[in-house]
Amino acid sequence: MAEQTQGTTSGLSVQGLPAWQLARRERIVEAGLHLLESQEYDRIQIRDVAQEAGVALGTLYRYFSSKEHLYAAVLLEWSALGRTGERRAKRGSAERHLRSRIRGVITAFERQPQFYKVQVLLQSSTDPNAKALLSEFAEAAQVSLVEDFAVLGPGRAEDAATMMWAIIHSMLTQAIHHGVGMSEVYRIADGFIDLLADDLR
C-alpha cells in the first residue's frame, strides 16, 4: 500500500523545474536506489529515503506523491543506467548483440531480484503518478528491445520484443518467486532467440 502524499505539488511534471530542484529530485531518486540495492522494498520507509538524501520528509513529498511514485522513478533510473552500458557495448551481429543484451537483462535481475519484485508490486499501484512512470519504464524497455530486433522489420520486431519480454517476465517470476533455477531463464530466452537466429544474421 502506498504511503500517500503530504503535499500538493508532487504530481507536477519534472519539465519546467529549475536546475536546483531537478538536482534535489535526482538526489532523492539516487538515495532510494541506494537503499533498494541493500534491502527489500517492504523494509524501506519513505523517511529512510529522505534521511539518506539529506532532505526533510515534507520536501520529499513535494517531488513524489507516495513511496510507489518514488520507486517507479527509481526503476526508471536503474533501467536507464543499464541501457547506457548496453549502447556502449553494442557490436557484432544482431543475433550476438541480442543474446548479450538479454543475458544482461536477466543477469541484472538475478543479481538484484528486489528490483524485479518492485516492478511486479508496482503493477497494482493506484497512484496515478506511479502508474505513469511505470508505463514510461515499460515503454522504454519495449522500444529498446524493438530496436534490437529491427533487422526483422517493424512488425515482426515489435512482436518479437513483446514475446521476448513476456518470456523474461514469466521465467523471472518462476525463478524469483517459485524456486526455478536461473539457468532455466537463460535457457528459455536463448531458445527463443534460436528460433529467430537465421533471420537475425
N, C-alpha and C. Protein backbone atom coordinates (compact mmCIF):
# COMPACT_ATOMS: atom_id res chain seq x y z
N MET A 1 0.83 -1.19 0.00
CA MET A 1 0.00 0.00 0.00
C MET A 1 0.87 1.24 0.00
N ALA A 2 0.53 2.23 -0.79
CA ALA A 2 1.35 3.42 -0.92
C ALA A 2 1.27 4.28 0.33
N GLU A 3 2.40 4.92 0.68
CA GLU A 3 2.39 5.97 1.67
C GLU A 3 1.95 7.23 0.95
N GLN A 4 0.81 7.78 1.31
CA GLN A 4 0.16 8.78 0.48
C GLN A 4 0.79 10.16 0.62
N THR A 5 0.51 10.98 -0.36
CA THR A 5 1.09 12.32 -0.45
C THR A 5 0.76 13.19 0.76
N GLN A 6 1.72 14.02 1.12
CA GLN A 6 1.52 15.01 2.17
C GLN A 6 1.63 16.42 1.59
N GLY A 7 1.78 16.54 0.29
CA GLY A 7 1.96 17.84 -0.34
C GLY A 7 1.04 17.98 -1.52
N THR A 8 1.13 19.12 -2.21
CA THR A 8 0.20 19.37 -3.31
C THR A 8 0.90 19.48 -4.66
N THR A 9 2.22 19.43 -4.67
CA THR A 9 2.93 19.65 -5.93
C THR A 9 3.56 18.40 -6.49
N SER A 10 3.36 17.24 -5.84
CA SER A 10 4.09 16.04 -6.23
C SER A 10 3.66 15.47 -7.56
N GLY A 11 2.49 15.88 -8.09
CA GLY A 11 2.07 15.39 -9.38
C GLY A 11 2.61 16.19 -10.54
N LEU A 12 3.34 17.28 -10.24
CA LEU A 12 3.86 18.13 -11.30
C LEU A 12 4.91 17.40 -12.12
N SER A 13 4.94 17.69 -13.39
CA SER A 13 5.97 17.14 -14.26
C SER A 13 7.32 17.73 -13.88
N VAL A 14 8.37 16.94 -14.10
CA VAL A 14 9.71 17.47 -13.84
C VAL A 14 10.09 18.53 -14.87
N GLN A 15 9.40 18.53 -16.00
CA GLN A 15 9.66 19.56 -17.00
C GLN A 15 9.27 20.91 -16.43
N GLY A 16 10.17 21.86 -16.59
CA GLY A 16 9.89 23.20 -16.08
C GLY A 16 10.46 23.44 -14.70
N LEU A 17 10.92 22.39 -14.02
CA LEU A 17 11.55 22.60 -12.73
C LEU A 17 12.92 23.24 -12.92
N PRO A 18 13.29 24.19 -12.05
CA PRO A 18 14.64 24.76 -12.15
C PRO A 18 15.70 23.72 -11.86
N ALA A 19 16.91 24.00 -12.29
CA ALA A 19 18.00 23.02 -12.18
C ALA A 19 18.23 22.57 -10.74
N TRP A 20 18.11 23.48 -9.78
CA TRP A 20 18.37 23.09 -8.39
C TRP A 20 17.32 22.12 -7.87
N GLN A 21 16.08 22.26 -8.35
CA GLN A 21 15.04 21.31 -7.93
C GLN A 21 15.22 19.97 -8.63
N LEU A 22 15.63 19.99 -9.88
CA LEU A 22 15.92 18.74 -10.58
C LEU A 22 17.05 17.99 -9.89
N ALA A 23 18.07 18.73 -9.45
CA ALA A 23 19.20 18.10 -8.76
C ALA A 23 18.75 17.50 -7.43
N ARG A 24 17.88 18.19 -6.72
CA ARG A 24 17.37 17.67 -5.45
C ARG A 24 16.53 16.41 -5.69
N ARG A 25 15.68 16.46 -6.72
CA ARG A 25 14.86 15.29 -7.04
C ARG A 25 15.75 14.09 -7.39
N GLU A 26 16.79 14.36 -8.19
CA GLU A 26 17.71 13.29 -8.57
C GLU A 26 18.41 12.71 -7.34
N ARG A 27 18.74 13.57 -6.39
CA ARG A 27 19.38 13.10 -5.16
C ARG A 27 18.45 12.17 -4.38
N ILE A 28 17.18 12.49 -4.37
CA ILE A 28 16.19 11.64 -3.70
C ILE A 28 16.07 10.29 -4.41
N VAL A 29 16.01 10.32 -5.74
CA VAL A 29 15.92 9.07 -6.51
C VAL A 29 17.16 8.21 -6.27
N GLU A 30 18.34 8.83 -6.28
CA GLU A 30 19.57 8.07 -6.06
C GLU A 30 19.61 7.47 -4.65
N ALA A 31 19.07 8.20 -3.69
CA ALA A 31 19.00 7.67 -2.32
C ALA A 31 18.08 6.45 -2.27
N GLY A 32 16.93 6.55 -2.94
CA GLY A 32 16.01 5.42 -2.98
C GLY A 32 16.65 4.21 -3.66
N LEU A 33 17.38 4.46 -4.73
CA LEU A 33 18.05 3.37 -5.45
C LEU A 33 19.11 2.72 -4.56
N HIS A 34 19.88 3.55 -3.88
CA HIS A 34 20.93 3.03 -3.00
C HIS A 34 20.35 2.15 -1.90
N LEU A 35 19.23 2.56 -1.32
CA LEU A 35 18.61 1.76 -0.27
C LEU A 35 18.07 0.44 -0.81
N LEU A 36 17.50 0.47 -2.02
CA LEU A 36 16.94 -0.76 -2.60
C LEU A 36 18.05 -1.73 -2.99
N GLU A 37 19.23 -1.23 -3.27
CA GLU A 37 20.35 -2.13 -3.59
C GLU A 37 20.76 -2.97 -2.40
N SER A 38 20.45 -2.51 -1.19
CA SER A 38 20.92 -3.21 0.00
C SER A 38 19.81 -3.87 0.82
N GLN A 39 18.54 -3.62 0.48
CA GLN A 39 17.46 -4.23 1.25
C GLN A 39 16.18 -4.33 0.42
N GLU A 40 15.23 -5.09 0.96
CA GLU A 40 13.98 -5.29 0.25
C GLU A 40 13.09 -4.04 0.34
N TYR A 41 12.27 -3.86 -0.68
CA TYR A 41 11.39 -2.71 -0.78
C TYR A 41 10.50 -2.53 0.44
N ASP A 42 9.91 -3.63 0.93
CA ASP A 42 8.96 -3.50 2.03
C ASP A 42 9.60 -3.15 3.36
N ARG A 43 10.93 -3.18 3.42
CA ARG A 43 11.64 -2.79 4.64
C ARG A 43 12.08 -1.33 4.61
N ILE A 44 11.92 -0.70 3.45
CA ILE A 44 12.33 0.70 3.30
C ILE A 44 11.16 1.61 3.66
N GLN A 45 11.40 2.54 4.55
CA GLN A 45 10.42 3.56 4.90
C GLN A 45 10.74 4.84 4.12
N ILE A 46 9.71 5.58 3.76
CA ILE A 46 9.92 6.79 2.99
C ILE A 46 10.81 7.78 3.75
N ARG A 47 10.72 7.76 5.08
CA ARG A 47 11.58 8.65 5.89
C ARG A 47 13.05 8.23 5.79
N ASP A 48 13.29 6.92 5.56
CA ASP A 48 14.66 6.45 5.37
C ASP A 48 15.28 7.08 4.12
N VAL A 49 14.46 7.16 3.07
CA VAL A 49 14.94 7.75 1.82
C VAL A 49 15.24 9.23 2.01
N ALA A 50 14.34 9.92 2.71
CA ALA A 50 14.56 11.35 2.97
C ALA A 50 15.85 11.56 3.74
N GLN A 51 16.07 10.73 4.75
CA GLN A 51 17.29 10.85 5.55
C GLN A 51 18.53 10.57 4.71
N GLU A 52 18.46 9.53 3.89
CA GLU A 52 19.59 9.18 3.01
C GLU A 52 19.91 10.30 2.04
N ALA A 53 18.85 10.99 1.56
CA ALA A 53 19.03 12.07 0.59
C ALA A 53 19.39 13.40 1.25
N GLY A 54 19.26 13.46 2.57
CA GLY A 54 19.57 14.68 3.28
C GLY A 54 18.52 15.77 3.10
N VAL A 55 17.24 15.34 2.98
CA VAL A 55 16.15 16.31 2.84
C VAL A 55 15.08 16.01 3.89
N ALA A 56 14.26 17.01 4.17
CA ALA A 56 13.15 16.82 5.08
C ALA A 56 12.09 15.94 4.42
N LEU A 57 11.31 15.24 5.24
CA LEU A 57 10.26 14.37 4.71
C LEU A 57 9.26 15.18 3.88
N GLY A 58 8.90 16.36 4.36
CA GLY A 58 7.97 17.21 3.62
C GLY A 58 8.53 17.63 2.27
N THR A 59 9.85 17.83 2.21
CA THR A 59 10.50 18.18 0.94
C THR A 59 10.38 17.04 -0.05
N LEU A 60 10.60 15.81 0.42
CA LEU A 60 10.49 14.64 -0.46
C LEU A 60 9.10 14.58 -1.07
N TYR A 61 8.08 14.85 -0.26
CA TYR A 61 6.71 14.76 -0.75
C TYR A 61 6.35 15.89 -1.73
N ARG A 62 7.20 16.88 -1.87
CA ARG A 62 6.97 17.89 -2.91
C ARG A 62 7.27 17.32 -4.29
N TYR A 63 8.08 16.26 -4.32
CA TYR A 63 8.50 15.66 -5.59
C TYR A 63 7.81 14.32 -5.88
N PHE A 64 7.41 13.61 -4.84
CA PHE A 64 6.84 12.28 -5.01
C PHE A 64 5.58 12.13 -4.15
N SER A 65 4.53 11.68 -4.77
CA SER A 65 3.24 11.58 -4.09
C SER A 65 3.12 10.38 -3.18
N SER A 66 4.01 9.40 -3.31
CA SER A 66 3.95 8.20 -2.50
C SER A 66 5.26 7.44 -2.64
N LYS A 67 5.43 6.45 -1.81
CA LYS A 67 6.59 5.56 -1.93
C LYS A 67 6.58 4.86 -3.29
N GLU A 68 5.40 4.50 -3.76
CA GLU A 68 5.29 3.83 -5.06
C GLU A 68 5.72 4.76 -6.19
N HIS A 69 5.33 6.02 -6.12
CA HIS A 69 5.75 7.00 -7.12
C HIS A 69 7.27 7.13 -7.13
N LEU A 70 7.85 7.24 -5.94
CA LEU A 70 9.30 7.35 -5.83
C LEU A 70 9.99 6.14 -6.44
N TYR A 71 9.50 4.94 -6.13
CA TYR A 71 10.20 3.74 -6.61
C TYR A 71 9.93 3.43 -8.08
N ALA A 72 8.88 3.99 -8.62
CA ALA A 72 8.73 3.93 -10.08
C ALA A 72 9.82 4.78 -10.72
N ALA A 73 10.13 5.94 -10.13
CA ALA A 73 11.23 6.77 -10.62
C ALA A 73 12.58 6.08 -10.44
N VAL A 74 12.73 5.35 -9.34
CA VAL A 74 13.96 4.59 -9.10
C VAL A 74 14.14 3.53 -10.18
N LEU A 75 13.07 2.82 -10.53
CA LEU A 75 13.16 1.81 -11.59
C LEU A 75 13.59 2.43 -12.91
N LEU A 76 13.04 3.59 -13.23
CA LEU A 76 13.42 4.28 -14.46
C LEU A 76 14.91 4.61 -14.45
N GLU A 77 15.39 5.11 -13.33
CA GLU A 77 16.81 5.46 -13.21
C GLU A 77 17.68 4.23 -13.35
N TRP A 78 17.31 3.14 -12.67
CA TRP A 78 18.08 1.90 -12.71
C TRP A 78 18.14 1.34 -14.13
N SER A 79 17.01 1.35 -14.83
CA SER A 79 16.98 0.82 -16.19
C SER A 79 17.76 1.71 -17.15
N ALA A 80 17.72 3.03 -16.93
CA ALA A 80 18.46 3.95 -17.79
C ALA A 80 19.96 3.72 -17.64
N LEU A 81 20.41 3.46 -16.44
CA LEU A 81 21.83 3.17 -16.23
C LEU A 81 22.23 1.91 -16.99
N GLY A 82 21.37 0.90 -16.98
CA GLY A 82 21.66 -0.33 -17.71
C GLY A 82 21.68 -0.13 -19.20
N ARG A 83 20.75 0.69 -19.73
CA ARG A 83 20.70 0.92 -21.18
C ARG A 83 21.90 1.70 -21.67
N THR A 84 22.45 2.58 -20.83
CA THR A 84 23.65 3.32 -21.22
C THR A 84 24.80 2.37 -21.46
N GLY A 85 24.96 1.40 -20.57
CA GLY A 85 26.01 0.40 -20.74
C GLY A 85 25.79 -0.46 -21.96
N GLU A 86 24.54 -0.80 -22.25
CA GLU A 86 24.23 -1.62 -23.42
C GLU A 86 24.57 -0.91 -24.71
N ARG A 87 24.29 0.40 -24.79
CA ARG A 87 24.60 1.14 -26.02
C ARG A 87 26.09 1.17 -26.27
N ARG A 88 26.87 1.32 -25.18
CA ARG A 88 28.32 1.35 -25.35
C ARG A 88 28.84 -0.01 -25.82
N ALA A 89 28.16 -1.09 -25.40
CA ALA A 89 28.65 -2.43 -25.69
C ALA A 89 28.18 -2.97 -27.03
N LYS A 90 27.32 -2.25 -27.75
CA LYS A 90 26.72 -2.80 -28.96
C LYS A 90 27.75 -2.97 -30.07
N ARG A 91 27.94 -4.22 -30.48
CA ARG A 91 28.89 -4.51 -31.55
C ARG A 91 28.57 -5.90 -32.11
N GLY A 92 29.09 -6.19 -33.31
CA GLY A 92 28.89 -7.50 -33.90
C GLY A 92 27.51 -7.66 -34.51
N SER A 93 27.14 -8.93 -34.79
CA SER A 93 25.88 -9.23 -35.45
C SER A 93 24.69 -8.93 -34.53
N ALA A 94 23.51 -8.79 -35.16
CA ALA A 94 22.30 -8.54 -34.40
C ALA A 94 22.02 -9.70 -33.45
N GLU A 95 22.25 -10.91 -33.92
CA GLU A 95 22.00 -12.07 -33.06
C GLU A 95 22.92 -12.06 -31.85
N ARG A 96 24.21 -11.82 -32.07
CA ARG A 96 25.17 -11.82 -30.97
C ARG A 96 24.84 -10.72 -29.96
N HIS A 97 24.54 -9.54 -30.51
CA HIS A 97 24.20 -8.42 -29.62
C HIS A 97 22.94 -8.73 -28.82
N LEU A 98 21.94 -9.31 -29.46
CA LEU A 98 20.67 -9.60 -28.79
C LEU A 98 20.86 -10.61 -27.67
N ARG A 99 21.63 -11.66 -27.95
CA ARG A 99 21.90 -12.66 -26.89
C ARG A 99 22.59 -12.00 -25.70
N SER A 100 23.57 -11.16 -25.99
CA SER A 100 24.29 -10.47 -24.93
C SER A 100 23.36 -9.54 -24.15
N ARG A 101 22.52 -8.84 -24.89
CA ARG A 101 21.58 -7.89 -24.25
C ARG A 101 20.61 -8.62 -23.33
N ILE A 102 20.02 -9.71 -23.80
CA ILE A 102 19.04 -10.44 -22.99
C ILE A 102 19.70 -11.07 -21.78
N ARG A 103 20.88 -11.61 -21.97
CA ARG A 103 21.61 -12.17 -20.83
C ARG A 103 21.92 -11.07 -19.81
N GLY A 104 22.22 -9.89 -20.29
CA GLY A 104 22.49 -8.77 -19.40
C GLY A 104 21.27 -8.38 -18.58
N VAL A 105 20.11 -8.36 -19.22
CA VAL A 105 18.86 -8.04 -18.52
C VAL A 105 18.58 -9.08 -17.43
N ILE A 106 18.69 -10.35 -17.81
CA ILE A 106 18.41 -11.43 -16.85
C ILE A 106 19.42 -11.39 -15.70
N THR A 107 20.69 -11.18 -16.04
CA THR A 107 21.73 -11.12 -15.01
C THR A 107 21.50 -9.97 -14.03
N ALA A 108 21.05 -8.83 -14.56
CA ALA A 108 20.79 -7.68 -13.68
C ALA A 108 19.72 -8.02 -12.65
N PHE A 109 18.66 -8.69 -13.08
CA PHE A 109 17.60 -9.08 -12.14
C PHE A 109 18.04 -10.24 -11.24
N GLU A 110 18.90 -11.10 -11.77
CA GLU A 110 19.42 -12.20 -10.94
C GLU A 110 20.26 -11.63 -9.79
N ARG A 111 21.08 -10.64 -10.10
CA ARG A 111 21.94 -10.04 -9.07
C ARG A 111 21.15 -9.19 -8.08
N GLN A 112 20.10 -8.55 -8.57
CA GLN A 112 19.30 -7.67 -7.71
C GLN A 112 17.81 -7.97 -7.89
N PRO A 113 17.37 -9.13 -7.40
CA PRO A 113 15.97 -9.54 -7.62
C PRO A 113 14.96 -8.58 -6.99
N GLN A 114 15.40 -7.78 -6.02
CA GLN A 114 14.48 -6.83 -5.39
C GLN A 114 13.96 -5.81 -6.39
N PHE A 115 14.70 -5.53 -7.44
CA PHE A 115 14.23 -4.60 -8.46
C PHE A 115 13.10 -5.23 -9.29
N TYR A 116 13.21 -6.51 -9.55
CA TYR A 116 12.13 -7.20 -10.25
C TYR A 116 10.88 -7.26 -9.37
N LYS A 117 11.07 -7.54 -8.08
CA LYS A 117 9.93 -7.61 -7.16
C LYS A 117 9.20 -6.27 -7.10
N VAL A 118 9.96 -5.17 -7.09
CA VAL A 118 9.34 -3.84 -7.07
C VAL A 118 8.55 -3.60 -8.35
N GLN A 119 9.12 -3.99 -9.48
CA GLN A 119 8.43 -3.81 -10.75
C GLN A 119 7.08 -4.54 -10.73
N VAL A 120 7.08 -5.76 -10.23
CA VAL A 120 5.84 -6.54 -10.16
C VAL A 120 4.86 -5.90 -9.18
N LEU A 121 5.35 -5.52 -8.01
CA LEU A 121 4.50 -4.92 -6.99
C LEU A 121 3.83 -3.63 -7.49
N LEU A 122 4.58 -2.82 -8.21
CA LEU A 122 4.05 -1.54 -8.67
C LEU A 122 2.97 -1.69 -9.74
N GLN A 123 2.85 -2.88 -10.32
CA GLN A 123 1.79 -3.11 -11.31
C GLN A 123 0.40 -2.89 -10.70
N SER A 124 0.29 -3.09 -9.39
CA SER A 124 -1.02 -2.93 -8.74
C SER A 124 -1.17 -1.58 -8.04
N SER A 125 -0.25 -0.65 -8.28
CA SER A 125 -0.33 0.66 -7.65
C SER A 125 -1.58 1.41 -8.09
N THR A 126 -2.17 2.14 -7.17
CA THR A 126 -3.31 3.00 -7.50
C THR A 126 -2.88 4.47 -7.63
N ASP A 127 -1.61 4.75 -7.40
CA ASP A 127 -1.10 6.11 -7.52
C ASP A 127 -0.93 6.44 -9.01
N PRO A 128 -1.65 7.42 -9.53
CA PRO A 128 -1.54 7.73 -10.97
C PRO A 128 -0.14 8.17 -11.38
N ASN A 129 0.59 8.82 -10.46
CA ASN A 129 1.95 9.24 -10.78
C ASN A 129 2.88 8.03 -10.92
N ALA A 130 2.71 7.06 -10.03
CA ALA A 130 3.50 5.83 -10.13
C ALA A 130 3.14 5.07 -11.41
N LYS A 131 1.85 5.00 -11.71
CA LYS A 131 1.41 4.28 -12.92
C LYS A 131 1.97 4.93 -14.18
N ALA A 132 2.02 6.26 -14.20
CA ALA A 132 2.54 6.96 -15.37
C ALA A 132 4.02 6.65 -15.57
N LEU A 133 4.81 6.67 -14.48
CA LEU A 133 6.24 6.37 -14.60
C LEU A 133 6.48 4.91 -14.93
N LEU A 134 5.65 4.02 -14.39
CA LEU A 134 5.80 2.60 -14.70
C LEU A 134 5.49 2.34 -16.17
N SER A 135 4.51 3.05 -16.73
CA SER A 135 4.22 2.94 -18.16
C SER A 135 5.41 3.42 -18.98
N GLU A 136 6.04 4.50 -18.51
CA GLU A 136 7.23 5.01 -19.19
C GLU A 136 8.37 4.00 -19.13
N PHE A 137 8.52 3.35 -17.99
CA PHE A 137 9.53 2.30 -17.81
C PHE A 137 9.29 1.16 -18.80
N ALA A 138 8.04 0.69 -18.88
CA ALA A 138 7.70 -0.42 -19.78
C ALA A 138 7.88 -0.02 -21.24
N GLU A 139 7.48 1.19 -21.59
CA GLU A 139 7.60 1.65 -22.98
C GLU A 139 9.06 1.77 -23.39
N ALA A 140 9.89 2.31 -22.49
CA ALA A 140 11.32 2.44 -22.80
C ALA A 140 11.96 1.07 -23.01
N ALA A 141 11.58 0.10 -22.17
CA ALA A 141 12.11 -1.25 -22.31
C ALA A 141 11.67 -1.88 -23.62
N GLN A 142 10.40 -1.68 -23.99
CA GLN A 142 9.89 -2.24 -25.24
C GLN A 142 10.57 -1.61 -26.45
N VAL A 143 10.67 -0.29 -26.46
CA VAL A 143 11.29 0.42 -27.59
C VAL A 143 12.74 -0.01 -27.76
N SER A 144 13.44 -0.14 -26.65
CA SER A 144 14.84 -0.54 -26.71
C SER A 144 15.00 -1.93 -27.32
N LEU A 145 14.12 -2.86 -26.94
CA LEU A 145 14.22 -4.22 -27.47
C LEU A 145 13.75 -4.29 -28.92
N VAL A 146 12.76 -3.50 -29.29
CA VAL A 146 12.34 -3.44 -30.69
C VAL A 146 13.52 -3.01 -31.57
N GLU A 147 14.31 -2.07 -31.09
CA GLU A 147 15.50 -1.65 -31.83
C GLU A 147 16.47 -2.80 -32.03
N ASP A 148 16.59 -3.65 -31.02
CA ASP A 148 17.50 -4.80 -31.13
C ASP A 148 17.00 -5.84 -32.13
N PHE A 149 15.67 -5.91 -32.32
CA PHE A 149 15.08 -6.85 -33.27
C PHE A 149 14.83 -6.19 -34.63
N ALA A 150 15.31 -4.97 -34.84
CA ALA A 150 14.96 -4.17 -36.01
C ALA A 150 15.24 -4.87 -37.33
N VAL A 151 16.24 -5.74 -37.37
CA VAL A 151 16.59 -6.44 -38.61
C VAL A 151 15.43 -7.29 -39.11
N LEU A 152 14.48 -7.63 -38.24
CA LEU A 152 13.33 -8.44 -38.64
C LEU A 152 12.27 -7.64 -39.39
N GLY A 153 12.39 -6.31 -39.37
CA GLY A 153 11.35 -5.46 -39.95
C GLY A 153 10.41 -4.96 -38.86
N PRO A 154 9.74 -3.83 -39.07
CA PRO A 154 8.96 -3.17 -38.00
C PRO A 154 7.93 -4.05 -37.30
N GLY A 155 7.07 -4.71 -38.07
CA GLY A 155 6.01 -5.51 -37.46
C GLY A 155 6.55 -6.69 -36.68
N ARG A 156 7.44 -7.44 -37.28
CA ARG A 156 8.00 -8.61 -36.61
C ARG A 156 8.86 -8.21 -35.41
N ALA A 157 9.56 -7.09 -35.53
CA ALA A 157 10.40 -6.63 -34.42
C ALA A 157 9.55 -6.32 -33.20
N GLU A 158 8.42 -5.66 -33.42
CA GLU A 158 7.50 -5.33 -32.31
C GLU A 158 6.97 -6.61 -31.67
N ASP A 159 6.55 -7.56 -32.51
CA ASP A 159 6.01 -8.82 -31.99
C ASP A 159 7.08 -9.61 -31.23
N ALA A 160 8.28 -9.67 -31.81
CA ALA A 160 9.36 -10.43 -31.17
C ALA A 160 9.74 -9.82 -29.83
N ALA A 161 9.77 -8.48 -29.75
CA ALA A 161 10.10 -7.81 -28.49
C ALA A 161 9.04 -8.10 -27.44
N THR A 162 7.77 -8.06 -27.85
CA THR A 162 6.68 -8.35 -26.92
C THR A 162 6.79 -9.78 -26.39
N MET A 163 7.05 -10.73 -27.28
CA MET A 163 7.17 -12.13 -26.86
C MET A 163 8.40 -12.34 -25.97
N MET A 164 9.51 -11.66 -26.30
CA MET A 164 10.73 -11.80 -25.51
C MET A 164 10.53 -11.29 -24.10
N TRP A 165 9.88 -10.13 -23.96
CA TRP A 165 9.62 -9.61 -22.61
C TRP A 165 8.66 -10.52 -21.84
N ALA A 166 7.67 -11.08 -22.53
CA ALA A 166 6.73 -12.00 -21.87
C ALA A 166 7.47 -13.22 -21.33
N ILE A 167 8.40 -13.73 -22.12
CA ILE A 167 9.20 -14.89 -21.68
C ILE A 167 10.05 -14.51 -20.48
N ILE A 168 10.72 -13.37 -20.57
CA ILE A 168 11.59 -12.94 -19.46
C ILE A 168 10.79 -12.77 -18.18
N HIS A 169 9.67 -12.07 -18.27
CA HIS A 169 8.86 -11.84 -17.07
C HIS A 169 8.32 -13.15 -16.49
N SER A 170 7.83 -14.01 -17.36
CA SER A 170 7.29 -15.29 -16.88
C SER A 170 8.36 -16.13 -16.20
N MET A 171 9.52 -16.23 -16.83
CA MET A 171 10.58 -17.07 -16.29
C MET A 171 11.21 -16.46 -15.04
N LEU A 172 11.35 -15.12 -15.00
CA LEU A 172 11.88 -14.49 -13.79
C LEU A 172 10.93 -14.68 -12.62
N THR A 173 9.63 -14.63 -12.88
CA THR A 173 8.65 -14.88 -11.82
C THR A 173 8.82 -16.29 -11.28
N GLN A 174 8.99 -17.26 -12.18
CA GLN A 174 9.20 -18.64 -11.75
C GLN A 174 10.47 -18.78 -10.93
N ALA A 175 11.54 -18.08 -11.35
CA ALA A 175 12.82 -18.20 -10.66
C ALA A 175 12.83 -17.47 -9.32
N ILE A 176 12.33 -16.23 -9.30
CA ILE A 176 12.44 -15.40 -8.10
C ILE A 176 11.40 -15.76 -7.05
N HIS A 177 10.20 -16.16 -7.51
CA HIS A 177 9.12 -16.43 -6.55
C HIS A 177 8.84 -17.91 -6.33
N HIS A 178 9.28 -18.77 -7.25
CA HIS A 178 8.89 -20.18 -7.14
C HIS A 178 10.08 -21.15 -7.18
N GLY A 179 11.28 -20.64 -7.12
CA GLY A 179 12.44 -21.51 -6.95
C GLY A 179 12.97 -22.21 -8.19
N VAL A 180 12.47 -21.85 -9.37
CA VAL A 180 13.03 -22.43 -10.59
C VAL A 180 14.46 -21.89 -10.76
N GLY A 181 15.38 -22.73 -11.21
CA GLY A 181 16.77 -22.30 -11.37
C GLY A 181 16.91 -21.20 -12.41
N MET A 182 17.80 -20.24 -12.14
CA MET A 182 18.03 -19.16 -13.11
C MET A 182 18.57 -19.69 -14.43
N SER A 183 19.21 -20.86 -14.41
CA SER A 183 19.70 -21.43 -15.66
C SER A 183 18.56 -21.68 -16.65
N GLU A 184 17.37 -21.98 -16.11
CA GLU A 184 16.21 -22.18 -16.97
C GLU A 184 15.77 -20.87 -17.63
N VAL A 185 15.91 -19.77 -16.93
CA VAL A 185 15.55 -18.47 -17.51
C VAL A 185 16.44 -18.20 -18.71
N TYR A 186 17.75 -18.40 -18.54
CA TYR A 186 18.69 -18.20 -19.65
C TYR A 186 18.40 -19.17 -20.80
N ARG A 187 18.12 -20.42 -20.46
CA ARG A 187 17.90 -21.44 -21.48
C ARG A 187 16.68 -21.12 -22.34
N ILE A 188 15.58 -20.75 -21.72
CA ILE A 188 14.35 -20.47 -22.46
C ILE A 188 14.52 -19.21 -23.31
N ALA A 189 15.17 -18.19 -22.76
CA ALA A 189 15.40 -16.96 -23.52
C ALA A 189 16.29 -17.24 -24.73
N ASP A 190 17.35 -18.00 -24.53
CA ASP A 190 18.23 -18.36 -25.65
C ASP A 190 17.48 -19.20 -26.68
N GLY A 191 16.59 -20.06 -26.20
CA GLY A 191 15.81 -20.89 -27.12
C GLY A 191 14.92 -20.06 -28.02
N PHE A 192 14.34 -19.00 -27.48
CA PHE A 192 13.51 -18.13 -28.31
C PHE A 192 14.35 -17.44 -29.38
N ILE A 193 15.53 -16.98 -29.00
CA ILE A 193 16.43 -16.35 -29.98
C ILE A 193 16.85 -17.36 -31.04
N ASP A 194 17.06 -18.62 -30.63
CA ASP A 194 17.41 -19.67 -31.59
C ASP A 194 16.36 -19.78 -32.71
N LEU A 195 15.09 -19.62 -32.35
CA LEU A 195 14.02 -19.74 -33.33
C LEU A 195 14.09 -18.64 -34.40
N LEU A 196 14.70 -17.53 -34.05
CA LEU A 196 14.79 -16.40 -34.98
C LEU A 196 16.20 -16.20 -35.53
N ALA A 197 17.12 -17.09 -35.15
CA ALA A 197 18.54 -16.89 -35.43
C ALA A 197 18.82 -16.65 -36.92
N ASP A 198 18.21 -17.44 -37.80
CA ASP A 198 18.50 -17.30 -39.24
C ASP A 198 18.14 -15.91 -39.74
N ASP A 199 17.05 -15.35 -39.22
CA ASP A 199 16.62 -14.03 -39.66
C ASP A 199 17.37 -12.90 -38.99
N LEU A 200 18.07 -13.21 -37.92
CA LEU A 200 18.82 -12.17 -37.20
C LEU A 200 20.25 -12.03 -37.72
N ARG A 201 20.67 -12.99 -38.56
CA ARG A 201 22.06 -12.96 -39.05
C ARG A 201 22.18 -12.06 -40.26
